[in-house]
Tab-separated table of C-alpha atoms in Angstrom:
chain	number	residue	atom	x	y	z
H	193	MET	CA	-21.764	52.776	9.837
H	194	THR	CA	-19.429	49.816	10.252
H	195	LYS	CA	-19.856	46.358	8.742
H	196	GLU	CA	-20.582	45.064	12.247
H	197	GLU	CA	-23.400	47.581	12.757
H	198	LEU	CA	-24.850	46.811	9.334
H	199	GLY	CA	-24.642	43.093	10.063
H	200	LYS	CA	-26.534	43.532	13.342
H	201	GLN	CA	-29.261	45.485	11.563
H	202	ILE	CA	-29.575	42.780	8.914
H	203	GLU	CA	-29.737	40.087	11.602
H	204	THR	CA	-32.458	42.019	13.432
H	205	LEU	CA	-34.448	42.388	10.205
H	206	ARG	CA	-34.176	38.667	9.444
H	207	LYS	CA	-35.300	37.695	12.947
H	208	GLU	CA	-38.136	40.248	13.063
H	209	CYS	CA	-39.409	38.834	9.792
H	210	GLY	CA	-39.285	35.303	11.173
H	211	VAL	CA	-36.838	33.995	8.579
H	212	SER	CA	-34.557	31.236	9.827
H	213	THR	CA	-31.106	30.475	8.541
H	214	TYR	CA	-32.453	27.028	7.569
H	215	GLU	CA	-35.049	28.699	5.318
H	216	LEU	CA	-32.287	30.742	3.704
H	217	GLU	CA	-30.250	27.596	3.122
H	218	GLN	CA	-33.263	26.046	1.374
H	219	LYS	CA	-33.202	29.044	-0.976
H	220	GLY	CA	-29.592	28.357	-1.969
H	221	ILE	CA	-27.803	30.559	0.561
H	222	HIS	CA	-24.558	28.943	1.734
H	223	PRO	CA	-24.904	27.921	5.418
H	224	SER	CA	-22.015	30.133	6.549
H	225	LEU	CA	-23.155	33.296	4.724
H	226	PRO	CA	-25.748	34.515	7.271
H	227	SER	CA	-23.228	34.310	10.086
H	228	THR	CA	-20.529	36.011	8.014
H	229	ILE	CA	-22.818	38.885	7.049
H	230	GLU	CA	-24.487	39.287	10.444
H	231	LYS	CA	-21.171	39.393	12.305
H	232	GLY	CA	-19.721	41.913	9.843
H	233	GLN	CA	-16.873	39.629	8.843
H	234	LYS	CA	-14.854	39.809	5.649
H	235	GLY	CA	-15.287	37.231	2.948
H	236	TYR	CA	-18.533	37.954	1.133
H	237	SER	CA	-19.267	39.886	-2.018
H	238	ILE	CA	-21.921	42.478	-2.733
H	239	ASP	CA	-23.561	39.889	-4.988
H	240	SER	CA	-23.775	37.470	-2.042
H	241	LEU	CA	-25.259	40.172	0.165
H	242	ILE	CA	-27.869	40.998	-2.466
H	243	LYS	CA	-28.755	37.319	-2.903
H	244	TYR	CA	-29.091	36.994	0.895
H	245	LEU	CA	-31.369	40.064	1.160
H	246	LYS	CA	-33.495	38.898	-1.774
H	247	ALA	CA	-33.955	35.512	-0.094
H	248	ILE	CA	-35.138	37.239	3.101
H	249	ASN	CA	-37.488	39.440	1.084
H	250	GLU	CA	-38.867	36.420	-0.799
H	251	ASP	CA	-39.583	34.633	2.483
H	252	ILE	CA	-41.316	37.724	3.844
H	253	HIS	CA	-43.698	37.746	0.883
H	254	LEU	CA	-44.389	34.002	1.219
H	255	SER	CA	-45.228	34.252	4.914
H	256	VAL	CA	-48.379	36.319	4.530
H	257	GLY	CA	-49.964	34.965	7.703
H	258	LYS	CA	-46.888	35.156	9.961
H	259	LYS	CA	-46.340	38.873	10.539
H	260	GLU	CA	-46.898	42.201	8.934
H	261	LYS	CA	-44.870	42.282	5.732
H	262	LYS	CA	-41.748	44.412	5.673
H	263	LYS	CA	-40.256	45.378	2.356
H	264	ILE	CA	-36.498	45.595	2.023
């Protein structure tokens, strides 16, 4: 799997869960990080990726009424 394919899967997960990039920014995610990860670009660390995925997961658990919860 390439970084681009992984990025697309992460973007799909975020959108399916109804998490906006604005919501991620409110959780301390740098505004450019979602785009960088989702496009499979260079320039982010594993720590940044983990922080990004945790922020998505946290939003999923907070949005009980939105959609069926998906655990990362």
